[in-house]
PDB file of C-alpha atoms in Angstrom:
ATOM      1  CA  MET A   7      -6.706-174.062  89.483  1.00  0.00           C
ATOM      2  CA  ARG A   8      -4.729-173.546  92.523  1.00  0.00           C
ATOM      3  CA  GLY A   9      -7.745-173.051  94.469  1.00  0.00           C
ATOM      4  CA  ASP A  10     -10.959-171.955  92.575  1.00  0.00           C
ATOM      5  CA  ALA A  11     -13.392-174.082  93.239  1.00  0.00           C
ATOM      6  CA  VAL A  12     -16.159-174.875  91.133  1.00  0.00           C
ATOM      7  CA  THR A  13     -19.440-174.249  92.659  1.00  0.00           C
ATOM      8  CA  PRO A  14     -22.616-176.146  91.468  1.00  0.00           C
ATOM      9  CA  ALA A  15     -25.704-174.715  89.579  1.00  0.00           C
ATOM     10  CA  SER A  16     -28.034-173.260  91.413  1.00  0.00           C
ATOM     11  CA  ASP A  17     -31.855-174.632  91.786  1.00  0.00           C
ATOM     12  CA  ALA A  18     -32.952-171.165  90.518  1.00  0.00           C
ATOM     13  CA  ASP A  19     -30.528-171.410  87.712  1.00  0.00           C
ATOM     14  CA  ALA A  20     -31.180-175.212  86.535  1.00  0.00           C
ATOM     15  CA  ASP A  21     -34.952-173.890  86.629  1.00  0.00           C
ATOM     16  CA  GLU A  22     -34.197-171.197  83.712  1.00  0.00           C
ATOM     17  CA  PRO A  23     -34.304-172.598  79.857  1.00  0.00           C
ATOM     18  CA  PRO A  24     -30.474-173.218  78.111  1.00  0.00           C
ATOM     19  CA  LEU A  25     -29.698-169.569  76.980  1.00  0.00           C
ATOM     20  CA  ALA A  26     -30.346-170.847  72.952  1.00  0.00           C
ATOM     21  CA  GLU A  27     -34.270-171.186  74.525  1.00  0.00           C
ATOM     22  CA  ARG A  28     -33.926-166.846  75.841  1.00  0.00           C
ATOM     23  CA  ILE A  29     -32.975-166.338  72.951  1.00  0.00           C
ATOM     24  CA  ALA A  30     -36.025-164.477  71.175  1.00  0.00           C
ATOM     25  CA  GLU A  31     -37.138-166.534  68.233  1.00  0.00           C
ATOM     26  CA  PRO A  32     -37.798-165.041  65.008  1.00  0.00           C
ATOM     27  CA  THR A  33     -41.322-163.792  64.537  1.00  0.00           C
ATOM     28  CA  PRO A  34     -44.080-163.606  61.542  1.00  0.00           C
ATOM     29  CA  SER A  35     -45.806-160.119  61.552  1.00  0.00           C
ATOM     30  CA  VAL A  36     -47.824-158.227  58.920  1.00  0.00           C
ATOM     31  CA  LEU A  37     -46.058-155.543  57.424  1.00  0.00           C
ATOM     32  CA  CYS A  38     -48.934-153.270  55.817  1.00  0.00           C
ATOM     33  CA  ASP A  39     -52.452-153.762  53.788  1.00  0.00           C
ATOM     34  CA  VAL A  40     -51.139-153.257  50.054  1.00  0.00           C
ATOM     35  CA  ARG A  41     -54.907-152.311  49.143  1.00  0.00           C
ATOM     36  CA  GLU A  42     -54.623-149.509  51.917  1.00  0.00           C
ATOM     37  CA  LEU A  43     -51.569-148.148  50.699  1.00  0.00           C
ATOM     38  CA  THR A  44     -52.826-147.148  46.933  1.00  0.00           C
ATOM     39  CA  ALA A  45     -56.483-146.191  47.799  1.00  0.00           C
ATOM     40  CA  LEU A  46     -54.338-143.939  48.853  1.00  0.00           C
ATOM     41  CA  LEU A  47     -53.540-142.866  45.193  1.00  0.00           C
ATOM     42  CA  PRO A  48     -53.277-140.194  43.907  1.00  0.00           C
ATOM     43  CA  ALA A  49     -49.328-139.921  45.420  1.00  0.00           C
ATOM     44  CA  PRO A  50     -46.216-138.367  44.004  1.00  0.00           C
ATOM     45  CA  ALA A  51     -43.814-141.455  41.752  1.00  0.00           C
ATOM     46  CA  GLY A  52     -41.945-142.979  44.702  1.00  0.00           C
ATOM     47  CA  ALA A  53     -42.356-145.811  47.106  1.00  0.00           C
ATOM     48  CA  LEU A  54     -45.008-145.919  48.867  1.00  0.00           C
ATOM     49  CA  TRP A  55     -43.438-148.260  51.506  1.00  0.00           C
ATOM     50  CA  LYS A  56     -40.232-149.676  52.541  1.00  0.00           C
ATOM     51  CA  LEU A  57     -39.179-152.814  54.091  1.00  0.00           C
ATOM     52  CA  ALA A  58     -36.801-151.708  57.108  1.00  0.00           C
ATOM     53  CA  GLU A  59     -36.944-154.461  59.820  1.00  0.00           C
ATOM     54  CA  GLY A  60     -33.297-155.083  61.044  1.00  0.00           C
ATOM     55  CA  GLY A  61     -31.308-158.155  60.025  1.00  0.00           C
ATOM     56  CA  ARG A  62     -33.340-158.601  56.872  1.00  0.00           C
ATOM     57  CA  GLN A  63     -32.296-159.962  54.063  1.00  0.00           C
ATOM     58  CA  LEU A  64     -34.204-159.168  51.097  1.00  0.00           C
ATOM     59  CA  ASP A  65     -35.689-155.850  50.504  1.00  0.00           C
ATOM     60  CA  ALA A  66     -38.661-154.982  49.027  1.00  0.00           C
ATOM     61  CA  ASN A  67     -40.952-152.195  48.311  1.00  0.00           C
ATOM     62  CA  LEU A  68     -44.172-150.745  46.664  1.00  0.00           C
ATOM     63  CA  VAL A  69     -43.599-147.789  44.527  1.00  0.00           C
ATOM     64  CA  HIS A  70     -45.994-145.949  42.897  1.00  0.00           C
ATOM     65  CA  LEU A  71     -46.233-144.270  39.135  1.00  0.00           C
ATOM     66  CA  PRO A  72     -48.143-141.691  38.219  1.00  0.00           C
ATOM     67  CA  PRO A  73     -50.014-141.406  34.857  1.00  0.00           C
ATOM     68  CA  HIS A  74     -47.970-141.597  31.991  1.00  0.00           C
ATOM     69  CA  GLN A  75     -45.009-141.858  34.790  1.00  0.00           C
ATOM     70  CA  GLY A  76     -42.304-144.414  34.239  1.00  0.00           C
ATOM     71  CA  VAL A  77     -38.949-146.167  34.762  1.00  0.00           C
ATOM     72  CA  GLU A  78     -36.171-145.139  32.520  1.00  0.00           C
ATOM     73  CA  ALA A  79     -35.090-148.587  30.177  1.00  0.00           C
ATOM     74  CA  HIS A  80     -32.059-149.680  32.521  1.00  0.00           C
ATOM     75  CA  ALA A  81     -30.263-153.095  33.239  1.00  0.00           C
ATOM     76  CA  GLU A  82     -29.617-154.120  37.205  1.00  0.00           C
ATOM     77  CA  THR A  83     -26.537-156.245  37.271  1.00  0.00           C
ATOM     78  CA  GLU A  84     -26.472-157.137  40.306  1.00  0.00           C
ATOM     79  CA  LEU A  85     -29.354-159.335  41.146  1.00  0.00           C
ATOM     80  CA  ASP A  86     -32.865-160.851  40.331  1.00  0.00           C
ATOM     81  CA  VAL A  87     -35.728-158.875  41.082  1.00  0.00           C
ATOM     82  CA  LEU A  88     -39.250-159.611  41.773  1.00  0.00           C
ATOM     83  CA  LEU A  89     -42.214-157.408  40.683  1.00  0.00           C
ATOM     84  CA  LEU A  90     -45.692-157.451  41.374  1.00  0.00           C
ATOM     85  CA  VAL A  91     -48.256-154.831  40.216  1.00  0.00           C
ATOM     86  CA  VAL A  92     -51.124-154.680  43.278  1.00  0.00           C
ATOM     87  CA  ALA A  93     -52.449-151.747  41.240  1.00  0.00           C
ATOM     88  CA  GLY A  94     -52.668-149.942  37.803  1.00  0.00           C
ATOM     89  CA  THR A  95     -51.832-151.096  34.434  1.00  0.00           C
ATOM     90  CA  GLY A  96     -48.478-149.917  32.448  1.00  0.00           C
ATOM     91  CA  VAL A  97     -46.009-151.899  29.860  1.00  0.00           C
ATOM     92  CA  LEU A  98     -42.963-153.298  30.955  1.00  0.00           C
ATOM     93  CA  GLY A  99     -40.211-152.768  28.100  1.00  0.00           C
ATOM     94  CA  THR A 100     -37.565-155.021  27.635  1.00  0.00           C
ATOM     95  CA  ALA A 101     -34.887-155.854  25.223  1.00  0.00           C
ATOM     96  CA  GLU A 102     -37.648-158.312  23.420  1.00  0.00           C
ATOM     97  CA  GLY A 103     -40.159-156.028  23.566  1.00  0.00           C
ATOM     98  CA  THR A 104     -43.160-155.332  25.574  1.00  0.00           C
ATOM     99  CA  GLU A 105     -45.311-156.484  28.377  1.00  0.00           C
ATOM    100  CA  PRO A 106     -48.693-155.632  29.459  1.00  0.00           C
ATOM    101  CA  LEU A 107     -48.750-154.973  33.257  1.00  0.00           C
ATOM    102  CA  ALA A 108     -52.176-154.705  35.077  1.00  0.00           C
ATOM    103  CA  GLY A 109     -52.819-156.021  38.931  1.00  0.00           C
ATOM    104  CA  GLY A 110     -51.858-159.840  39.851  1.00  0.00           C
ATOM    105  CA  THR A 111     -49.393-160.122  36.918  1.00  0.00           C
ATOM    106  CA  LEU A 112     -46.526-161.410  38.458  1.00  0.00           C
ATOM    107  CA  ILE A 113     -42.523-160.483  36.492  1.00  0.00           C
ATOM    108  CA  TRP A 114     -38.908-161.509  37.359  1.00  0.00           C
ATOM    109  CA  LEU A 115     -36.285-159.494  36.070  1.00  0.00           C
ATOM    110  CA  PRO A 116     -33.928-161.784  35.896  1.00  0.00           C
ATOM    111  CA  ARG A 117     -30.085-160.058  36.677  1.00  0.00           C
ATOM    112  CA  GLY A 118     -28.410-158.191  33.644  1.00  0.00           C
ATOM    113  CA  SER A 119     -31.601-158.037  32.268  1.00  0.00           C
ATOM    114  CA  VAL A 120     -32.712-154.458  30.345  1.00  0.00           C
ATOM    115  CA  ARG A 121     -36.269-152.988  32.179  1.00  0.00           C
ATOM    116  CA  GLY A 122     -38.327-149.997  31.513  1.00  0.00           C
ATOM    117  CA  ILE A 123     -41.511-149.670  33.212  1.00  0.00           C
ATOM    118  CA  THR A 124     -44.252-146.827  31.633  1.00  0.00           C
ATOM    119  CA  ALA A 125     -47.614-146.570  33.709  1.00  0.00           C
ATOM    120  CA  HIS A 126     -50.921-145.969  31.697  1.00  0.00           C
ATOM    121  CA  ALA A 127     -53.101-143.692  32.203  1.00  0.00           C
ATOM    122  CA  GLU A 128     -54.870-144.490  36.280  1.00  0.00           C
ATOM    123  CA  GLY A 129     -51.031-144.560  37.254  1.00  0.00           C
ATOM    124  CA  LEU A 130     -49.201-147.854  38.458  1.00  0.00           C
ATOM    125  CA  SER A 131     -48.040-149.612  42.235  1.00  0.00           C
ATOM    126  CA  TYR A 132     -46.136-152.125  42.079  1.00  0.00           C
ATOM    127  CA  LEU A 133     -43.881-154.261  44.817  1.00  0.00           C
ATOM    128  CA  THR A 134     -40.248-155.499  44.252  1.00  0.00           C
ATOM    129  CA  VAL A 135     -38.841-157.910  46.488  1.00  0.00           C
ATOM    130  CA  HIS A 136     -34.951-158.656  45.638  1.00  0.00           C
ATOM    131  CA  ARG A 137     -31.647-159.329  48.150  1.00  0.00           C
ATOM    132  CA  ARG A 138     -30.571-157.421  50.057  1.00  0.00           C
ATOM    133  CA  ARG A 139     -27.794-154.902  48.583  1.00  0.00           C
ATOM    134  CA  PRO A 140     -24.880-155.445  51.235  1.00  0.00           C
ATOM    135  CA  GLY A 141     -23.389-152.483  52.797  1.00  0.00           C
ATOM    136  CA  ILE A 142     -20.129-151.057  51.956  1.00  0.00           C
ATOM    137  CA  GLN A 143     -17.974-151.562  54.539  1.00  0.00           C
ATOM    138  CA  ILE A 144     -14.087-150.769  54.969  1.00  0.00           C
ATOM    139  CA  ARG A 145     -11.674-153.356  55.663  1.00  0.00           C
ATOM    140  CA  PRO A 146      -7.961-153.291  54.678  1.00  0.00           C
ATOM    141  CA  SER A 147      -6.707-153.944  51.815  1.00  0.00           C
ATOM    142  CA  GLU A 148      -3.173-156.693  51.121  1.00  0.00           C
ATOM    143  CA  ASP A 149      -1.298-153.594  51.603  1.00  0.00           C
ATOM    144  CA  GLY A 150      -2.974-152.779  54.961  1.00  0.00           C
ATOM    145  CA  ALA A 151      -3.967-149.526  53.318  1.00  0.00           C
ATOM    146  CA  PRO A 152      -8.341-148.661  54.176  1.00  0.00           C
ATOM    147  CA  SER A 153     -10.238-150.184  50.889  1.00  0.00           C
ATOM    148  CA  HIS A 154     -13.969-149.707  50.444  1.00  0.00           C
ATOM    149  CA  ALA A 155     -16.030-152.310  49.744  1.00  0.00           C
ATOM    150  CA  HIS A 156     -19.485-153.371  48.865  1.00  0.00           C
TER     151      HIS A 156
END
């Protein structure tokens, strides 16, 4: 350290909390009132609201299906999904048959399961929640060439 001296912290520095305490703690927050959003119906098919907070580990969407419209049967191969019906009625089609959907119905859609949703005459609004999909990343492959990864 040839001539470099360690200077003790000043009194002002001693009053400052450690760095870990100065970093803002995550804070819960109200995101929306789904009753207000679904009261604005009729609305076009699609997302009435999406979780968009940075740094999140989850994705969530409030989806609306107009009367007699639906989501074609499909299988989600990567993610488990929770679906909570918040307004209207409809039917969930699965490989095993159908399940009625009404306000308050909570459904677990395990990854790999086939599901389709059809709204009844009053339409259907539901909240989906699942783990956030990782974004596409470019990273070098074993041979050093760029490679896309999900």
